[in-house]
Short mmCIF file of C-alpha atoms and ligand atoms in Angstrom, two decimals:
data_model
loop_
_atom_site.label_atom_id
_atom_site.label_comp_id
_atom_site.label_asym_id
_atom_site.label_seq_id
_atom_site.Cartn_x
_atom_site.Cartn_y
_atom_site.Cartn_z
CA UNK X 1 78.46 84.75 12.17
CA UNK X 2 78.39 80.93 11.87
CA UNK X 3 74.81 79.83 12.48
CA UNK X 4 74.52 77.42 15.46
CA UNK X 5 72.78 74.13 14.65
CA UNK X 6 72.17 72.90 18.20
CA UNK X 7 71.52 74.54 21.57
CA UNK X 8 69.84 73.73 24.85
CA UNK X 9 67.12 76.41 24.74
CA UNK X 10 65.94 78.10 21.54
CA UNK X 11 64.43 81.47 22.44
CA UNK X 12 62.10 83.09 19.92
CA UNK X 13 61.99 86.90 20.29
CA UNK X 14 64.58 89.42 21.56
CA UNK X 15 62.20 91.68 23.47
CA UNK X 16 62.61 92.03 27.25
CA UNK X 17 61.31 88.46 27.93
CA UNK X 18 63.66 86.70 25.52
CA UNK X 19 66.72 88.76 26.43
CA UNK X 20 66.20 88.42 30.19
CA UNK X 21 65.68 84.66 29.87
CA UNK X 22 68.87 84.41 27.81
CA UNK X 23 70.82 86.30 30.45
CA UNK X 24 69.49 84.30 33.44
CA UNK X 25 70.23 81.01 31.63
CA UNK X 26 73.73 82.21 30.71
CA UNK X 27 74.41 83.02 34.39
CA UNK X 28 73.45 79.42 35.21
CA UNK X 29 75.67 77.97 32.48
CA UNK X 30 72.79 76.97 30.17
CA UNK X 31 73.18 77.59 26.43
CA UNK X 32 70.59 79.47 24.45
CA UNK X 33 70.23 80.97 20.96
CA UNK X 34 67.83 83.87 20.38
CA UNK X 35 66.04 84.27 17.03
CA UNK X 36 64.52 87.73 16.42
CA UNK X 37 62.48 88.77 13.40
CA UNK X 38 63.45 92.46 13.50
CA UNK X 39 66.79 94.32 13.67
CA UNK X 40 68.13 95.33 17.09
CA UNK X 41 67.58 99.02 16.26
CA UNK X 42 63.95 98.37 15.43
CA UNK X 43 63.40 96.56 18.75
CA UNK X 44 64.91 99.58 20.56
CA UNK X 45 62.71 102.05 18.66
CA UNK X 46 59.47 100.70 20.18
CA UNK X 47 58.46 103.01 23.02
CA UNK X 48 56.52 101.03 25.58
CA UNK X 49 56.65 100.49 29.33
CA UNK X 50 58.11 102.88 31.87
CA UNK X 51 57.41 101.56 35.37
CA UNK X 52 59.29 98.62 36.95
CA UNK X 53 58.14 96.75 40.05
CA UNK X 54 60.58 95.64 42.75
CA UNK X 55 60.46 92.05 41.45
CA UNK X 56 61.58 93.27 38.02
CA UNK X 57 64.32 95.46 39.55
CA UNK X 58 65.58 92.42 41.51
CA UNK X 59 65.62 90.29 38.35
CA UNK X 60 67.69 92.85 36.47
CA UNK X 61 70.18 92.70 39.36
CA UNK X 62 70.13 88.89 39.36
CA UNK X 63 70.87 88.98 35.63
CA UNK X 64 73.84 91.24 36.37
CA UNK X 65 72.52 94.16 34.32
CA UNK X 66 71.10 96.48 37.00
CA UNK X 67 73.91 99.06 37.33
CA UNK X 68 72.69 101.70 34.88
CA UNK X 69 69.08 101.19 36.02
CA UNK X 70 70.11 102.03 39.61
CA UNK X 71 72.15 105.04 38.43
CA UNK X 72 69.65 106.54 36.01
CA UNK X 73 66.25 105.14 37.03
CA UNK X 74 63.98 107.28 39.18
CA UNK X 75 62.65 105.78 42.40
CA UNK X 76 58.97 106.69 42.84
CA UNK X 77 57.37 106.17 46.21
CA UNK X 78 53.91 107.39 45.21
CA UNK X 79 51.66 108.66 42.41
CA UNK X 80 48.70 111.02 42.07
CA UNK X 81 45.12 110.26 41.06
CA UNK X 82 43.08 113.15 39.65
CA UNK X 83 39.28 112.89 39.49
CA UNK X 84 36.37 115.27 39.98
CA UNK X 85 38.84 118.18 39.72
CA UNK X 86 40.91 117.09 42.76
CA UNK X 87 44.29 115.42 43.04
CA UNK X 88 45.00 112.73 45.67
CA UNK X 89 48.34 111.07 46.40
CA UNK X 90 48.75 107.31 46.78
CA UNK X 91 51.74 106.98 49.12
CA UNK X 92 53.08 103.63 47.95
CA UNK X 93 55.87 103.45 50.50
CA UNK X 94 53.69 104.20 53.54
CA UNK X 95 50.96 101.83 52.40
CA UNK X 96 53.21 98.88 51.56
CA UNK X 97 55.79 99.09 54.33
CA UNK X 98 58.51 100.74 52.25
CA UNK X 99 58.06 99.41 48.68
CA UNK X 100 58.45 101.62 45.63
CA UNK X 101 58.58 101.40 41.84
CA UNK X 102 61.31 102.49 39.44
CA UNK X 103 60.74 104.72 36.41
CA UNK X 104 63.12 103.31 33.78
CA UNK X 105 62.10 102.91 30.14
CA UNK X 106 61.63 99.50 28.55
CA UNK X 107 63.95 100.75 25.79
CA UNK X 108 66.76 101.27 28.33
CA UNK X 109 66.17 97.92 30.04
CA UNK X 110 66.24 96.21 26.62
CA UNK X 111 69.43 98.08 25.65
CA UNK X 112 71.16 96.97 28.89
CA UNK X 113 70.23 93.33 28.24
CA UNK X 114 71.26 93.52 24.56
CA UNK X 115 74.64 95.02 25.43
CA UNK X 116 75.31 92.41 28.13
CA UNK X 117 74.45 89.64 25.66
CA UNK X 118 76.69 91.13 23.01
CA UNK X 119 79.58 91.64 25.49
CA UNK X 120 79.35 87.98 26.56
CA UNK X 121 79.49 86.90 22.88
CA UNK X 122 76.14 85.07 23.09
CA UNK X 123 74.37 84.18 19.83
CA UNK X 124 71.39 86.26 18.67
CA UNK X 125 70.16 86.00 15.08
CA UNK X 126 68.43 89.23 14.09
CA UNK X 127 66.24 89.41 10.98
CA UNK X 128 65.41 85.70 11.33
CA UNK X 129 62.49 85.31 8.93
CA UNK X 130 59.83 82.65 8.62
CA UNK X 131 60.61 81.15 12.05
CA UNK X 132 58.75 77.87 12.54
CA UNK X 133 58.68 75.66 15.63
CA UNK X 134 58.49 71.86 15.13
CA UNK X 135 58.11 68.65 17.14
CA UNK X 136 57.73 70.33 20.54
CA UNK X 137 55.47 67.44 21.57
CA UNK X 138 58.52 65.11 21.26
CA UNK X 139 61.92 65.01 23.04
CA UNK X 140 63.59 66.49 19.96
CA UNK X 141 62.12 69.87 19.11
CA UNK X 142 63.64 72.06 16.40
CA UNK X 143 63.24 75.49 14.93
CA UNK X 144 63.66 76.46 11.29
CA UNK X 145 64.20 79.99 9.95
CA UNK X 146 65.65 81.97 7.07
CA UNK X 147 68.48 84.46 7.51
CA UNK X 148 68.37 88.00 6.08
CA UNK X 149 70.24 86.53 3.05
CA UNK X 150 67.49 83.97 2.54
CA UNK X 151 69.36 80.83 3.69
CA UNK X 152 67.28 78.18 5.43
CA UNK X 153 68.62 76.96 8.81
CA UNK X 154 67.58 74.36 11.39
CA UNK X 155 68.28 74.76 15.11
CA UNK X 156 67.93 71.58 17.21
CA UNK X 157 67.25 72.10 20.92
CA UNK X 158 65.92 70.61 24.17
CA UNK X 159 63.31 73.33 24.76
CA UNK X 160 61.70 76.24 22.90
CA UNK X 161 60.83 79.46 24.75
CA UNK X 162 58.14 81.46 22.94
CA UNK X 163 59.02 85.04 23.93
CA UNK X 164 57.75 86.43 20.65
CA UNK X 165 55.02 88.80 21.79
CA UNK X 166 51.32 88.95 21.04
CA UNK X 167 51.70 88.56 17.24
CA UNK X 168 54.37 85.85 17.44
CA UNK X 169 54.54 82.44 15.82
CA UNK X 170 54.80 80.22 18.93
CA UNK X 171 51.27 80.58 20.33
CA UNK X 172 49.92 80.36 16.78
CA UNK X 173 51.69 77.00 16.28
CA UNK X 174 49.84 75.26 19.12
CA UNK X 175 46.99 72.99 17.96
CA UNK X 176 43.69 74.86 18.54
CA UNK X 177 42.25 72.05 20.65
CA UNK X 178 45.17 72.26 23.10
CA UNK X 179 44.77 75.93 24.00
CA UNK X 180 42.13 78.23 25.44
CA UNK X 181 42.18 81.99 24.93
CA UNK X 182 40.33 84.57 27.04
CA UNK X 183 40.00 88.05 25.56
CA UNK X 184 38.42 91.44 26.10
CA UNK X 185 39.07 94.29 23.67
CA UNK X 186 38.37 97.80 25.01
CA UNK X 187 36.49 100.32 22.85
CA UNK X 188 39.31 102.91 22.96
CA UNK X 189 43.07 103.26 22.63
CA UNK X 190 45.92 105.24 24.20
CA UNK X 191 47.59 107.96 22.17
CA UNK X 192 51.14 108.31 23.55
CA UNK X 193 53.56 111.20 23.05
CA UNK X 194 57.23 111.31 24.07
CA UNK X 195 58.99 114.69 24.31
CA UNK X 196 62.21 116.19 25.64
CA UNK X 197 60.40 118.44 28.08
CA UNK X 198 60.53 118.34 31.91
CA UNK X 199 57.68 116.25 33.40
CA UNK X 200 54.71 118.24 34.63
CA UNK X 201 55.07 116.70 38.11
CA UNK X 202 57.79 114.74 39.92
CA UNK X 203 55.48 111.68 40.21
CA UNK X 204 52.99 110.12 37.75
CA UNK X 205 49.44 111.51 37.53
CA UNK X 206 46.59 109.15 36.50
CA UNK X 207 43.58 111.21 35.40
CA UNK X 208 39.86 110.41 35.22
CA UNK X 209 38.41 113.45 33.43
CA UNK X 210 35.04 114.12 31.77
CA UNK X 211 36.96 114.17 28.44
CA UNK X 212 38.47 110.73 29.05
CA UNK X 213 41.51 109.21 30.75
CA UNK X 214 44.98 110.78 30.62
CA UNK X 215 48.35 109.85 32.13
CA UNK X 216 51.36 112.05 32.84
CA UNK X 217 54.41 109.79 32.97
CA UNK X 218 58.11 110.34 32.41
CA UNK X 219 61.38 108.72 31.45
CA UNK X 220 63.79 111.13 33.20
CA UNK X 221 63.90 114.64 34.68
CA UNK X 222 64.06 116.01 31.13
CA UNK X 223 61.90 113.53 29.15
CA UNK X 224 58.13 113.20 29.47
CA UNK X 225 55.69 110.53 28.34
CA UNK X 226 52.01 111.48 28.16
CA UNK X 227 48.96 109.47 27.14
CA UNK X 228 45.38 110.34 26.16
CA UNK X 229 42.40 108.00 25.89
CA UNK X 230 41.19 108.29 22.25
CA UNK X 231 38.49 106.55 20.18
CA UNK X 232 39.80 103.51 18.27
CA UNK X 233 38.78 105.21 15.03
CA UNK X 234 41.30 108.08 15.53
CA UNK X 235 44.29 108.02 13.18
CA UNK X 236 47.73 109.08 14.33
CA UNK X 237 48.21 111.40 11.32
CA UNK X 238 45.23 113.44 12.50
CA UNK X 239 46.82 114.23 15.87
CA UNK X 240 49.22 117.18 15.52
CA UNK X 241 51.48 117.90 18.50
CA UNK X 242 49.52 121.13 19.10
CA UNK X 243 46.23 119.23 19.24
CA UNK X 244 47.72 116.71 21.69
CA UNK X 245 48.98 119.39 24.10
CA UNK X 246 45.70 121.29 23.91
CA UNK X 247 43.67 118.17 24.73
CA UNK X 248 46.02 117.13 27.55
CA UNK X 249 45.70 120.58 29.18
CA UNK X 250 41.92 120.23 29.12
CA UNK X 251 42.17 116.97 31.10
CA UNK X 252 44.58 118.33 33.77
CA UNK X 253 43.80 120.26 36.94
CA UNK X 254 44.56 124.00 36.92
CA UNK X 255 47.88 123.69 38.77
CA UNK X 256 49.25 121.01 36.45
CA UNK X 257 47.92 122.76 33.33
CA UNK X 258 49.77 125.94 34.38
CA UNK X 259 53.01 123.97 34.86
CA UNK X 260 52.86 121.91 31.65
CA UNK X 261 55.86 122.50 29.39
CA UNK X 262 55.13 121.57 25.78
CA UNK X 263 57.55 120.85 22.93
CA UNK X 264 57.93 118.83 19.74
CA UNK X 265 57.18 115.10 19.96
CA UNK X 266 59.97 112.56 19.53
CA UNK X 267 57.48 109.72 19.11
CA UNK X 268 53.70 109.50 18.87
CA UNK X 269 51.60 106.35 18.49
CA UNK X 270 48.19 104.84 19.26
CA UNK X 271 47.99 101.52 21.13
CA UNK X 272 44.76 99.50 21.43
CA UNK X 273 43.82 98.20 24.90
CA UNK X 274 43.19 94.54 25.51
CA UNK X 275 42.96 91.94 28.28
CA UNK X 276 44.09 88.53 27.02
CA UNK X 277 45.21 85.27 28.62
CA UNK X 278 46.25 81.92 27.13
CA UNK X 279 45.81 78.70 29.09
CA UNK X 280 47.96 76.69 29.50
CA UNK X 281 51.39 78.24 28.88
CA UNK X 282 53.34 75.03 28.30
CA UNK X 283 52.86 72.53 25.46
CA UNK X 284 55.35 69.66 25.83
CA UNK X 285 58.73 71.30 25.30
CA UNK X 286 57.34 74.67 24.18
CA UNK X 287 56.81 77.40 26.79
CA UNK X 288 55.08 80.73 26.24
CA UNK X 289 56.26 83.75 28.25
CA UNK X 290 55.37 87.46 28.36
CA UNK X 291 53.12 89.08 25.77
CA UNK X 292 53.10 85.81 23.78
CA UNK X 293 50.82 84.42 26.52
CA UNK X 294 49.01 87.44 27.94
CA UNK X 295 48.22 91.12 27.45
CA UNK X 296 46.98 93.63 30.02
CA UNK X 297 45.70 97.14 29.38
CA UNK X 298 48.61 99.44 30.34
CA UNK X 299 46.70 101.31 33.07
CA UNK X 300 48.19 99.19 35.88
CA UNK X 301 51.75 99.25 34.40
CA UNK X 302 51.87 95.46 34.61
CA UNK X 303 52.77 94.05 31.13
CA UNK X 304 56.55 94.16 31.27
CA UNK X 305 56.56 93.24 34.94
CA UNK X 306 54.45 90.14 34.32
CA UNK X 307 56.72 89.19 31.42
CA UNK X 308 59.75 89.28 33.69
CA UNK X 309 58.09 87.14 36.37
CA UNK X 310 57.13 84.48 33.77
CA UNK X 311 60.80 84.48 32.83
CA UNK X 312 61.84 84.06 36.46
CA UNK X 313 59.58 80.98 36.86
CA UNK X 314 60.80 79.61 33.50
CA UNK X 315 64.51 80.11 34.15
CA UNK X 316 64.15 78.54 37.61
CA UNK X 317 62.36 75.54 36.06
CA UNK X 318 65.01 75.06 33.36
CA UNK X 319 67.86 75.44 35.85
CA UNK X 320 66.22 72.79 38.07
CA UNK X 321 65.93 70.52 35.02
CA UNK X 322 69.58 70.80 34.03
CA UNK X 323 71.22 71.08 37.45
CA UNK X 324 69.01 68.93 39.66
CA UNK X 325 67.48 66.62 37.02
CA UNK X 326 64.04 67.57 38.32
CA UNK X 327 61.06 68.44 36.12
CA UNK X 328 58.96 69.74 39.03
CA UNK X 329 59.39 73.39 37.99
CA UNK X 330 58.66 72.59 34.35
CA UNK X 331 55.46 70.77 35.31
CA UNK X 332 54.38 73.61 37.63
CA UNK X 333 55.35 76.45 35.21
CA UNK X 334 51.98 77.14 33.63
CA UNK X 335 49.93 77.01 36.86
CA UNK X 336 52.45 79.18 38.73
CA UNK X 337 52.47 81.85 36.05
CA UNK X 338 48.70 81.86 35.57
CA UNK X 339 48.00 82.27 39.27
CA UNK X 340 50.00 85.50 39.22
CA UNK X 341 48.84 86.62 35.77
CA UNK X 342 45.13 86.50 36.58
CA UNK X 343 45.67 88.78 39.59
CA UNK X 344 47.47 91.34 37.45
CA UNK X 345 44.76 90.96 34.77
CA UNK X 346 42.11 91.65 37.38
CA UNK X 347 43.89 94.74 38.74
CA UNK X 348 44.57 96.15 35.26
CA UNK X 349 40.97 95.56 34.11
CA UNK X 350 39.52 97.09 37.29
CA UNK X 351 41.81 100.14 37.26
CA UNK X 352 41.05 100.64 33.55
CA UNK X 353 37.30 100.40 34.24
CA UNK X 354 37.26 103.08 36.94
CA UNK X 355 39.58 105.51 35.11
CA UNK X 356 38.19 105.58 31.53
CA UNK X 357 35.06 106.85 29.79
CA UNK X 358 33.25 104.03 27.95
CA UNK X 359 31.11 104.83 24.87
CA UNK X 360 28.07 103.14 26.44
CA UNK X 361 28.39 105.10 29.72
CA UNK X 362 25.33 106.94 30.98
CA UNK X 363 25.56 110.02 33.23
CA UNK X 364 25.39 107.85 36.34
CA UNK X 365 28.65 106.03 35.47
CA UNK X 366 30.97 109.00 36.06
CA UNK X 367 29.23 109.64 39.39
CA UNK X 368 29.73 106.01 40.42
CA UNK X 369 33.40 106.10 39.37
CA UNK X 370 33.94 109.27 41.42
CA UNK X 371 32.21 107.72 44.43
CA UNK X 372 34.41 104.61 44.18
CA UNK X 373 37.60 106.66 43.80
CA UNK X 374 36.56 108.99 46.63
CA UNK X 375 35.93 105.97 48.86
CA UNK X 376 39.27 104.40 47.96
CA UNK X 377 41.21 107.63 48.60
CA UNK X 378 39.68 108.01 52.07
CA UNK X 379 39.92 104.44 53.28
CA UNK X 380 43.25 103.01 54.36
CA UNK X 381 42.08 99.58 53.22
CA UNK X 382 41.15 101.06 49.81
CA UNK X 383 44.47 102.85 49.41
CA UNK X 384 46.35 99.76 50.48
CA UNK X 385 44.61 97.58 47.92
CA UNK X 386 45.67 99.93 45.12
CA UNK X 387 49.20 100.33 46.48
CA UNK X 388 49.99 96.63 47.03
CA UNK X 389 48.82 95.75 43.53
CA UNK X 390 50.61 98.70 41.91
CA UNK X 391 54.00 97.94 43.47
CA UNK X 392 53.42 94.29 42.50
CA UNK X 393 52.52 91.20 44.49
CA UNK X 394 55.49 89.17 45.80
CA UNK X 395 56.62 86.27 43.58
CA UNK X 396 55.33 83.69 46.06
CA UNK X 397 51.96 85.44 46.67
CA UNK X 398 49.18 82.80 46.92
CA UNK X 399 51.50 80.15 45.45
CA UNK X 400 51.20 76.65 46.91
CA UNK X 401 54.16 75.67 49.11
CA UNK X 402 56.84 73.92 47.05
P1 RFL D 501 57.67 92.05 23.05
O1 RFL D 501 58.29 93.28 23.67
O2 RFL D 501 56.53 92.24 22.14
O3 RFL D 501 58.85 91.28 22.29
C1 RFL D 501 58.58 90.18 21.42
C2 RFL D 501 59.72 90.09 20.42
O4 RFL D 501 59.47 88.97 19.57
C3 RFL D 501 59.74 89.34 18.22
N1 RFL D 501 58.97 88.45 17.33
C4 RFL D 501 59.50 87.45 16.60
N2 RFL D 501 60.76 87.02 16.48
C5 RFL D 501 60.99 85.98 15.65
N3 RFL D 501 60.01 85.37 14.91
C6 RFL D 501 58.74 85.77 15.01
N4 RFL D 501 57.76 85.17 14.29
C7 RFL D 501 58.43 86.86 15.88
N5 RFL D 501 57.29 87.51 16.20
C8 RFL D 501 57.63 88.46 17.08
C9 RFL D 501 59.30 90.79 18.14
O5 RFL D 501 59.89 91.48 17.06
C10 RFL D 501 59.76 91.31 19.50
O6 RFL D 501 61.07 91.84 19.45
O7 RFL D 501 57.23 91.00 24.18
P2 RFL D 501 57.88 90.67 25.61
O8 RFL D 501 59.36 90.50 25.48
O9 RFL D 501 57.06 89.60 26.19
O10 RFL D 501 57.69 92.03 26.47
C11 RFL D 501 56.43 92.48 26.87
C12 RFL D 501 56.41 94.02 26.97
O11 RFL D 501 56.90 94.55 25.77
C13 RFL D 501 54.98 94.56 27.26
O12 RFL D 501 54.28 93.73 28.16
C14 RFL D 501 55.01 95.99 27.86
O13 RFL D 501 55.55 96.89 26.95
C15 RFL D 501 53.59 96.44 28.29
N6 RFL D 501 53.56 97.83 28.78
C16 RFL D 501 53.91 98.14 30.09
N7 RFL D 501 54.32 97.17 30.94
C17 RFL D 501 54.74 97.49 32.22
O14 RFL D 501 55.10 96.57 32.98
N8 RFL D 501 54.77 98.79 32.68
C18 RFL D 501 54.36 99.82 31.89
O15 RFL D 501 54.46 100.97 32.31
C19 RFL D 501 53.87 99.51 30.55
N9 RFL D 501 53.46 100.50 29.72
C20 RFL D 501 53.13 98.87 27.92
C21 RFL D 501 53.08 100.20 28.43
C22 RFL D 501 52.76 98.62 26.60
C23 RFL D 501 52.34 99.65 25.78
N10 RFL D 501 52.00 99.33 24.44
C24 RFL D 501 52.49 100.03 23.33
C25 RFL D 501 51.29 98.12 24.16
C26 RFL D 501 52.67 101.24 27.62
C27 RFL D 501 52.26 100.96 26.31
C28 RFL D 501 51.76 102.12 25.50
C1 PHB D 502 54.72 104.78 30.67
O1 PHB D 502 55.51 105.59 31.20
O2 PHB D 502 54.84 104.45 29.48
C2 PHB D 502 53.62 104.21 31.49
C3 PHB D 502 53.59 104.44 32.85
C4 PHB D 502 52.56 103.92 33.62
C5 PHB D 502 51.56 103.19 33.01
C6 PHB D 502 51.59 102.94 31.64
C7 PHB D 502 52.63 103.46 30.87
O3 PHB D 502 50.53 102.73 33.77
#
């Protein structure tokens, strides 16, 4: 491939944020080049999110890549909460006037976006090493990188989109006095296991058990995804499949434990839990989007969904810039995103706090968690507050009128 030397938007990172941005810009006739550190296969091997909000579903449609998601994704109109030995259903559809979520793996969503980009012949440089962003505080930003063969290239552009995840280079390139970071690291992680076994239940089950949190999720009618809260000191090599299944059974109710089908793992990994927000999210002509700007603990299933709404605000702003010669969206980008992000951060932190065991917990804490959950499950206002946050707040929620 001939390496492009100039584009309108240089996108760093080919995860869901970068690929979706590329696709929305392409639909609007705006050029972009994506630079990705890893290979495409490596990006697809990372097992992450599984639950899409309506806003994310709509964006996949807007990007023209929603067909397979609608065919193969599973519409879920509720989920179960298990605590104090009892299971309770949160009826998302009833509580939100008909909304639902879609179970469709991040891997599949990423594959659909990658294939659409490839089919349209749009430029993506995989294995772009040593990416560096320059001069984003001027009107002439540029990005330098080395190809897999070691050649140094420069890409000139109008804007840089930092879609390069939590460990990316874009946020790290911002002068320390221009950025504020807010962070909370939780004293446990999630051990995840993927297996080709039928899910234990047709909806997700979130579990607060005396042995710690667990989650029964799924990718399809034949593929399950389970998680266990584990101490941060646990090492993945120490968790055999047999040990995982045994521990999961101990955290389930009797009915679910009796129905659990076990099998060999396809993937197993431990993820730390963190709440993290960067303010602001725009620095001259550099924008941060997705995990590059914020992290939520996965309990609320919000990370990928937030990433896609950042991308919606960013693509709208860039389209306004090019088509209407207005910088209003660009100037409002950071505040718009952050207003939504903090609400998802709050929900994810709160849901994490009432569902997990914390090392410092005393015996009263579990009792208080059960009382809160019991209250929520028996109050329509309580159920509604969980449901409307879980299905995702509308894009214009609490946003100032344009
Ligand atoms: P990504 O997916 O991390 O992609 C960033 C890309 O940038 C590349 N990159 C670079 N490229 C060039 N040069 C550099 N210097 C670079 N540095 C990095 C990386 O290789 C990568 O390809 O960020 P993005 O696109 O913002 O997407 C965010 C989502 O991946 C993330 O928020 C979700 O996975 C979070 N998440 C969930 N979100 C949901 O909405 N619903 C869920 O059910 C859900 N479950 C989860 C989750 C995350 C989890 N883990 C493992 C943290 C479950 C788990 C266990
Ligand atoms: C997942 O299926 O990976 C998943 C589902 C719901 C969550 C987190 C992860 O809250």
